[in-house]
mmCIF file of C-alpha atoms and ligand atoms in Angstrom:
data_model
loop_
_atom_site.group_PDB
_atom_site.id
_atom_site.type_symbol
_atom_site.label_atom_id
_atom_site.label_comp_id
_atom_site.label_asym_id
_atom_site.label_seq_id
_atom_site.Cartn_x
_atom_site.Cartn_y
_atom_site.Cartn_z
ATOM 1 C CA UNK V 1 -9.866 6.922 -2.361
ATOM 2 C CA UNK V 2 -8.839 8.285 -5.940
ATOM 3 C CA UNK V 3 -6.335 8.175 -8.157
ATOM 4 C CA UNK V 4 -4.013 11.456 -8.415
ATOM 5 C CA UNK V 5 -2.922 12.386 -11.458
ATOM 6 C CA UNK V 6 -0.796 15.437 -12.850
ATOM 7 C CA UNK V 7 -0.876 17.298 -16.045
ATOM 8 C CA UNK V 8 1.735 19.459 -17.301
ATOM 9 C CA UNK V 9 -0.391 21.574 -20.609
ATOM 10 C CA UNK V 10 1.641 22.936 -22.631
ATOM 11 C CA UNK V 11 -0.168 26.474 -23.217
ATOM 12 C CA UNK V 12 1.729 27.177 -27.109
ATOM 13 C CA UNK V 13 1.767 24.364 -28.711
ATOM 14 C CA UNK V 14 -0.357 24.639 -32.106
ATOM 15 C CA UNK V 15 -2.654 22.166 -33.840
ATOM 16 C CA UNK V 16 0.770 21.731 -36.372
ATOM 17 C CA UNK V 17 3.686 21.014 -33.807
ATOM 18 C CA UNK V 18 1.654 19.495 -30.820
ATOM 19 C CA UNK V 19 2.526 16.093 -31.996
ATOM 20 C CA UNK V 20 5.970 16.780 -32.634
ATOM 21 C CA UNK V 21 6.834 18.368 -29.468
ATOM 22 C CA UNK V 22 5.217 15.368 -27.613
ATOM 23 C CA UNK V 23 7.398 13.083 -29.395
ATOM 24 C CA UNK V 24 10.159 14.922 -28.593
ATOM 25 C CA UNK V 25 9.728 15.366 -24.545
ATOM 26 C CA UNK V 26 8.730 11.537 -24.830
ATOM 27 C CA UNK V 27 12.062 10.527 -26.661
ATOM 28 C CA UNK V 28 13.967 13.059 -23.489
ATOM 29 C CA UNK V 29 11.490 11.319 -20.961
ATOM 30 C CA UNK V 30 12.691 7.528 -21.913
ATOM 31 C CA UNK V 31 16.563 8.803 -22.700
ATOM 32 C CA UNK V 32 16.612 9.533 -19.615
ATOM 33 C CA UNK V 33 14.698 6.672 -17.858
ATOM 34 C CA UNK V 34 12.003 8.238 -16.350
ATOM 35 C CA UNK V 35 9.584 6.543 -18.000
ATOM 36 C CA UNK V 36 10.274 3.383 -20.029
ATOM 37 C CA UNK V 37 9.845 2.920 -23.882
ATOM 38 C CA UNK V 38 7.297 0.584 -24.748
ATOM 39 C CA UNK V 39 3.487 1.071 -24.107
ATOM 40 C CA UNK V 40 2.088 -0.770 -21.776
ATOM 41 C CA UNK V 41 -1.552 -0.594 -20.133
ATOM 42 C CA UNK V 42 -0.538 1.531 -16.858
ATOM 43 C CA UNK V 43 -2.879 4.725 -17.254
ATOM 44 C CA UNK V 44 -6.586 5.531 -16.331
ATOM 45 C CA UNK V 45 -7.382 8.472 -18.851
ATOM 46 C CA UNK V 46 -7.418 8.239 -22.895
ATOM 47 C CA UNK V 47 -7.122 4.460 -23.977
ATOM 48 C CA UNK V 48 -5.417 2.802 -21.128
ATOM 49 C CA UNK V 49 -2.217 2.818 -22.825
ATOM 50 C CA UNK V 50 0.976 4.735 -21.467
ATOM 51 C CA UNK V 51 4.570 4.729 -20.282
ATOM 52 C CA UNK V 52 5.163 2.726 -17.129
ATOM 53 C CA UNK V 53 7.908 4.521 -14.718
ATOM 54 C CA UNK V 54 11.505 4.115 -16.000
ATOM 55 C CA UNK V 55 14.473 2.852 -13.717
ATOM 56 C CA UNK V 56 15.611 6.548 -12.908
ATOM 57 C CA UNK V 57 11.781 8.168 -12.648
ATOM 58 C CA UNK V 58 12.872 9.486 -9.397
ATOM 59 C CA UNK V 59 14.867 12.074 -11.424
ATOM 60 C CA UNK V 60 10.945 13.662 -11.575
ATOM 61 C CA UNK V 61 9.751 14.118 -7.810
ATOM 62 C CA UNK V 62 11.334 14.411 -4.737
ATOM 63 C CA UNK V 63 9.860 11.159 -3.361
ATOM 64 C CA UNK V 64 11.802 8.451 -3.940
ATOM 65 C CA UNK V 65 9.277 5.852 -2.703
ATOM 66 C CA UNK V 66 8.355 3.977 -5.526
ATOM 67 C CA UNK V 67 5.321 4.595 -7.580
ATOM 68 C CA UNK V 68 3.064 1.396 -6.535
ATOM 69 C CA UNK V 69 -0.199 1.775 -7.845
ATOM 70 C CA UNK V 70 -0.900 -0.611 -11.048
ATOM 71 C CA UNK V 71 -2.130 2.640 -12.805
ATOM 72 C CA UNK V 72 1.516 4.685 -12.587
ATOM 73 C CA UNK V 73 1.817 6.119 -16.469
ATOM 74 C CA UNK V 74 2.428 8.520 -18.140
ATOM 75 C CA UNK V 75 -0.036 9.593 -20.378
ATOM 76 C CA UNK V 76 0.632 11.927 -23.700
ATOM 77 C CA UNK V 77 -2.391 13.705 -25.144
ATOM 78 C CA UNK V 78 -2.587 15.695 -28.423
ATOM 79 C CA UNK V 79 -4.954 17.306 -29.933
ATOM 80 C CA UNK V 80 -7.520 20.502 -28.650
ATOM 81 C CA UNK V 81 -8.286 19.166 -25.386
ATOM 82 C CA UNK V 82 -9.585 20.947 -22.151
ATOM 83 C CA UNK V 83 -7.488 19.620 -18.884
ATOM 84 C CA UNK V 84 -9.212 19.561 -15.994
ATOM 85 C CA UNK V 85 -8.242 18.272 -12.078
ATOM 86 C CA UNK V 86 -10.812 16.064 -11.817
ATOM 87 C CA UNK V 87 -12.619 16.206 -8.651
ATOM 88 C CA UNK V 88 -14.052 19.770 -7.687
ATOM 89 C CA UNK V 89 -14.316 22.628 -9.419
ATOM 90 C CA UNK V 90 -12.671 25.965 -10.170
ATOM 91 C CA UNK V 91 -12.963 28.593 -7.544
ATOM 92 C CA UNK V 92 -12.538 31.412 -9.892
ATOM 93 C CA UNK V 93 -11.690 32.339 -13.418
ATOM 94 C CA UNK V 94 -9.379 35.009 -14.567
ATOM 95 C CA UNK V 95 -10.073 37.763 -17.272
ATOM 96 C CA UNK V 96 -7.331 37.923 -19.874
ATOM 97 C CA UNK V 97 -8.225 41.413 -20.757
ATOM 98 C CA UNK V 98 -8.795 43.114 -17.456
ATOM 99 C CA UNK V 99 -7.187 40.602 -14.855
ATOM 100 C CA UNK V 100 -10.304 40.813 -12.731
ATOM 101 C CA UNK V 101 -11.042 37.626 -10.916
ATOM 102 C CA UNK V 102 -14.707 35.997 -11.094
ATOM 103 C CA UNK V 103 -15.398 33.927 -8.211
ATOM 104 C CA UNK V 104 -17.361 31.014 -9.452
ATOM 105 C CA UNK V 105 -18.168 29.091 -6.046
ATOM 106 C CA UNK V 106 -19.695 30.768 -2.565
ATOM 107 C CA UNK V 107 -18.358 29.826 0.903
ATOM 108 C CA UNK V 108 -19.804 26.696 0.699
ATOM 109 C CA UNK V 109 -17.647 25.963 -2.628
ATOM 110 C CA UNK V 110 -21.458 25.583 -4.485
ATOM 111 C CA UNK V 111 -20.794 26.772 -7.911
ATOM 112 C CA UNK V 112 -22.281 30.386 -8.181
ATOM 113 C CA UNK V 113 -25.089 29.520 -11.029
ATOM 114 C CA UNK V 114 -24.778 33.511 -12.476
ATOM 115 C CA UNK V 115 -21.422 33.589 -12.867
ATOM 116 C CA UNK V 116 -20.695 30.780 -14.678
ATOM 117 C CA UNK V 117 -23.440 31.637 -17.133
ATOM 118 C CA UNK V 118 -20.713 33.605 -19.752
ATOM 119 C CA UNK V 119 -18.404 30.260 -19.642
ATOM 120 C CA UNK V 120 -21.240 28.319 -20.785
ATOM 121 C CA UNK V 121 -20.772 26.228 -23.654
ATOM 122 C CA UNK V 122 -17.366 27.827 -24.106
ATOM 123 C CA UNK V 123 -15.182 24.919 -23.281
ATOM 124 C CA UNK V 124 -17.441 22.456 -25.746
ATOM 125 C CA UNK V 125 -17.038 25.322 -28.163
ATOM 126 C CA UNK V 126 -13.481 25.477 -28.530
ATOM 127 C CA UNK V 127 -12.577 21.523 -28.253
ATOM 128 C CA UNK V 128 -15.530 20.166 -30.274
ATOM 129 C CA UNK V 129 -16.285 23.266 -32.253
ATOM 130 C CA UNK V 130 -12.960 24.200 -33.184
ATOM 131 C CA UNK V 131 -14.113 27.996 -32.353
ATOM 132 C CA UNK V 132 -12.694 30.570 -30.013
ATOM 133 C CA UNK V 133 -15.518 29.618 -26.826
ATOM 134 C CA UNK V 134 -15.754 33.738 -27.244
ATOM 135 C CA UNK V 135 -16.662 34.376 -23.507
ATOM 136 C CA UNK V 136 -17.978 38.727 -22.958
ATOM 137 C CA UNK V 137 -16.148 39.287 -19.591
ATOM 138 C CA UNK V 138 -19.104 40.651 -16.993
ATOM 139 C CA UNK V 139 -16.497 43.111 -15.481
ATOM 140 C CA UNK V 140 -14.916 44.644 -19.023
ATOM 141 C CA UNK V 141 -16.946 43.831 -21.499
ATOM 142 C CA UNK V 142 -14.075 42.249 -23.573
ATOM 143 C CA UNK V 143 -14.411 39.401 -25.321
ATOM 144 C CA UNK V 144 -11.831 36.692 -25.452
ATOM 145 C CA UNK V 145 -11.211 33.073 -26.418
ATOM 146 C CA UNK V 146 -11.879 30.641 -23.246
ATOM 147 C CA UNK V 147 -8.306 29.315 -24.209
ATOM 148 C CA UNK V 148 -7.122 32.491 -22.828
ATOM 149 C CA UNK V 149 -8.595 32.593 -19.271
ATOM 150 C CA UNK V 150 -7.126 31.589 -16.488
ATOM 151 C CA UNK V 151 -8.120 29.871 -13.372
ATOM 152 C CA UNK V 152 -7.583 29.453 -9.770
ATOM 153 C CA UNK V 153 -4.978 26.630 -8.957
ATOM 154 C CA UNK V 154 -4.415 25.999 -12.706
ATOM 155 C CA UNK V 155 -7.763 23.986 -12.297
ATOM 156 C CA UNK V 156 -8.238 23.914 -16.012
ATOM 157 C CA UNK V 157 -6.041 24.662 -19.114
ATOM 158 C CA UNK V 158 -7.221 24.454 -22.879
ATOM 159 C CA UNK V 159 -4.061 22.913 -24.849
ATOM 160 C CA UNK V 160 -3.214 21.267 -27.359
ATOM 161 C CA UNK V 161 -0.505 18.593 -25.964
ATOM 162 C CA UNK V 162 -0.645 17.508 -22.140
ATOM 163 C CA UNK V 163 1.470 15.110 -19.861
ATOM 164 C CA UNK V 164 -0.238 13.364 -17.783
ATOM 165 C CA UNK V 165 1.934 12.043 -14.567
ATOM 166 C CA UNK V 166 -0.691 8.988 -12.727
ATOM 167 C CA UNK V 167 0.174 8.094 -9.105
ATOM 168 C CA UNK V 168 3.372 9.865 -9.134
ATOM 169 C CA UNK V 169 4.454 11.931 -6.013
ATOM 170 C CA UNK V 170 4.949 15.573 -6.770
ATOM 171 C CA UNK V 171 6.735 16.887 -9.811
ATOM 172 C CA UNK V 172 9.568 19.018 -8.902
ATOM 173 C CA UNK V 173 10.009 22.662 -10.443
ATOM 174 C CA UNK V 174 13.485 21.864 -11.385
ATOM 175 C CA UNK V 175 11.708 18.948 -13.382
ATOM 176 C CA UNK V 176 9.208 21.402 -14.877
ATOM 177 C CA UNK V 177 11.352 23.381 -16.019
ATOM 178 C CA UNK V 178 13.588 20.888 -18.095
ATOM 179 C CA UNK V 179 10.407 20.010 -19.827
ATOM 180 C CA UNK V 180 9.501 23.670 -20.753
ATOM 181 C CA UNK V 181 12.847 23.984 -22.197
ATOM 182 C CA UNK V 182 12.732 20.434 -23.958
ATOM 183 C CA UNK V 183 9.226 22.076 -25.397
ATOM 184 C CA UNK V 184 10.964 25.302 -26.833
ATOM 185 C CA UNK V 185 10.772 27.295 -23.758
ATOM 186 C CA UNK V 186 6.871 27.376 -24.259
ATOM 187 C CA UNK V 187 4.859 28.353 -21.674
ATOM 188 C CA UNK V 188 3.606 25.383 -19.454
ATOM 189 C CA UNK V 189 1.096 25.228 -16.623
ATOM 190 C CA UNK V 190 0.705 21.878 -13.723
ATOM 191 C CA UNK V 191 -2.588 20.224 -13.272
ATOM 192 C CA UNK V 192 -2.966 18.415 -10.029
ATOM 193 C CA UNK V 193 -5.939 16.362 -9.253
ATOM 194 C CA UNK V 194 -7.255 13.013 -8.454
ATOM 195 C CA UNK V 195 -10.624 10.781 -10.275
HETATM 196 ZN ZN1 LIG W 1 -12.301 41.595 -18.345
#
């Protein structure tokens, strides 16, 4: 048994306004009392440290069970990071340039060891490097930053400000949405997953 976790990445925000932004959908978050204000140690991922579900968190999901697990936070991260759902892997990646999908597991959901071979190194490149993670498409020929790919079921997303919902029941769309337009109207893609 995991823990499930979701991540809404915001896919604009810049090294400059991450912070801000994630101020700002926190300050909204606890106005409303989804998640309450202080910090408390409720989260698995970064340092521990998050916001523990507020008295009207069921504004969020459509489950109005309460959250029960000990680690129920949310979690804001800033700062290039590369989002991931956890267990698994991605089943395929999507050219930016050309749209054509690479598969990146066979049948047996084994990662394909050839096709992953342009993402190599990419990922580390762009959060630890500060580069692009320039990846040469095998079906184009483009190249393009890995921050611009896409990939099956959201399964990764290279941002620079993520939420991070643990143990809640699903986020609703109509929930979603009020974030993207408490972000600016910026474009915003959900990580699900579990550890
Ligand atoms: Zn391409």
């Amino acid at each position: 048994m995991g823990d499930y976790f979701q991540t809404i990445v915001d896919l604009d925000a810049t090294e400059r306004d991450a912070q801000e932004l994630g101020a700002r959908v926190l300050e909204w978050l606890i106005a409303e009392g989804i998640v309450a204000a202080e910090r408390t140690d409720c989260v698995l991922g970064g340092d521990g440290y998050g916001h523990a579900p507020g008295p009207h968190f069921t504004k969020a999901v459509d489950d109005p069970d309460p959250v029960e697990l000990w680690s129920n936070g949310v979690h804001v991260e800033t700062g290039r990071t590369v989002f991931d759902s956890g267990q698994g892997d991605a089943g395929a990646a999507v050219c930016p340039l050309c749209r054509t999908e690479i598969r990146l597991v066979d049948e047996m959901w084994q990662p394909i060891e050839s096709a992953w071979e342009p993402f190599k190194g990419r990922f580390h490149d762009w959060a630890e490097g500060g580069g692009e993670g320039i990846v040469h498409c095998p079906s184009c020929g483009g190249s393009s930053g890995i921050a611009r790919w896409s990939w099956e079921d959201d399964y990764y997303a290279c941002g620079q400000l993520g939420f991070t919902f643990w143990g809640w029941a699903e986020l609703t769309s109509g929930f979603t949405r009020e974030v993207r337009r408490t972000l600016g109207g910026h474009r915003t893609v959900l990580l699900a997953g579990k550890l």
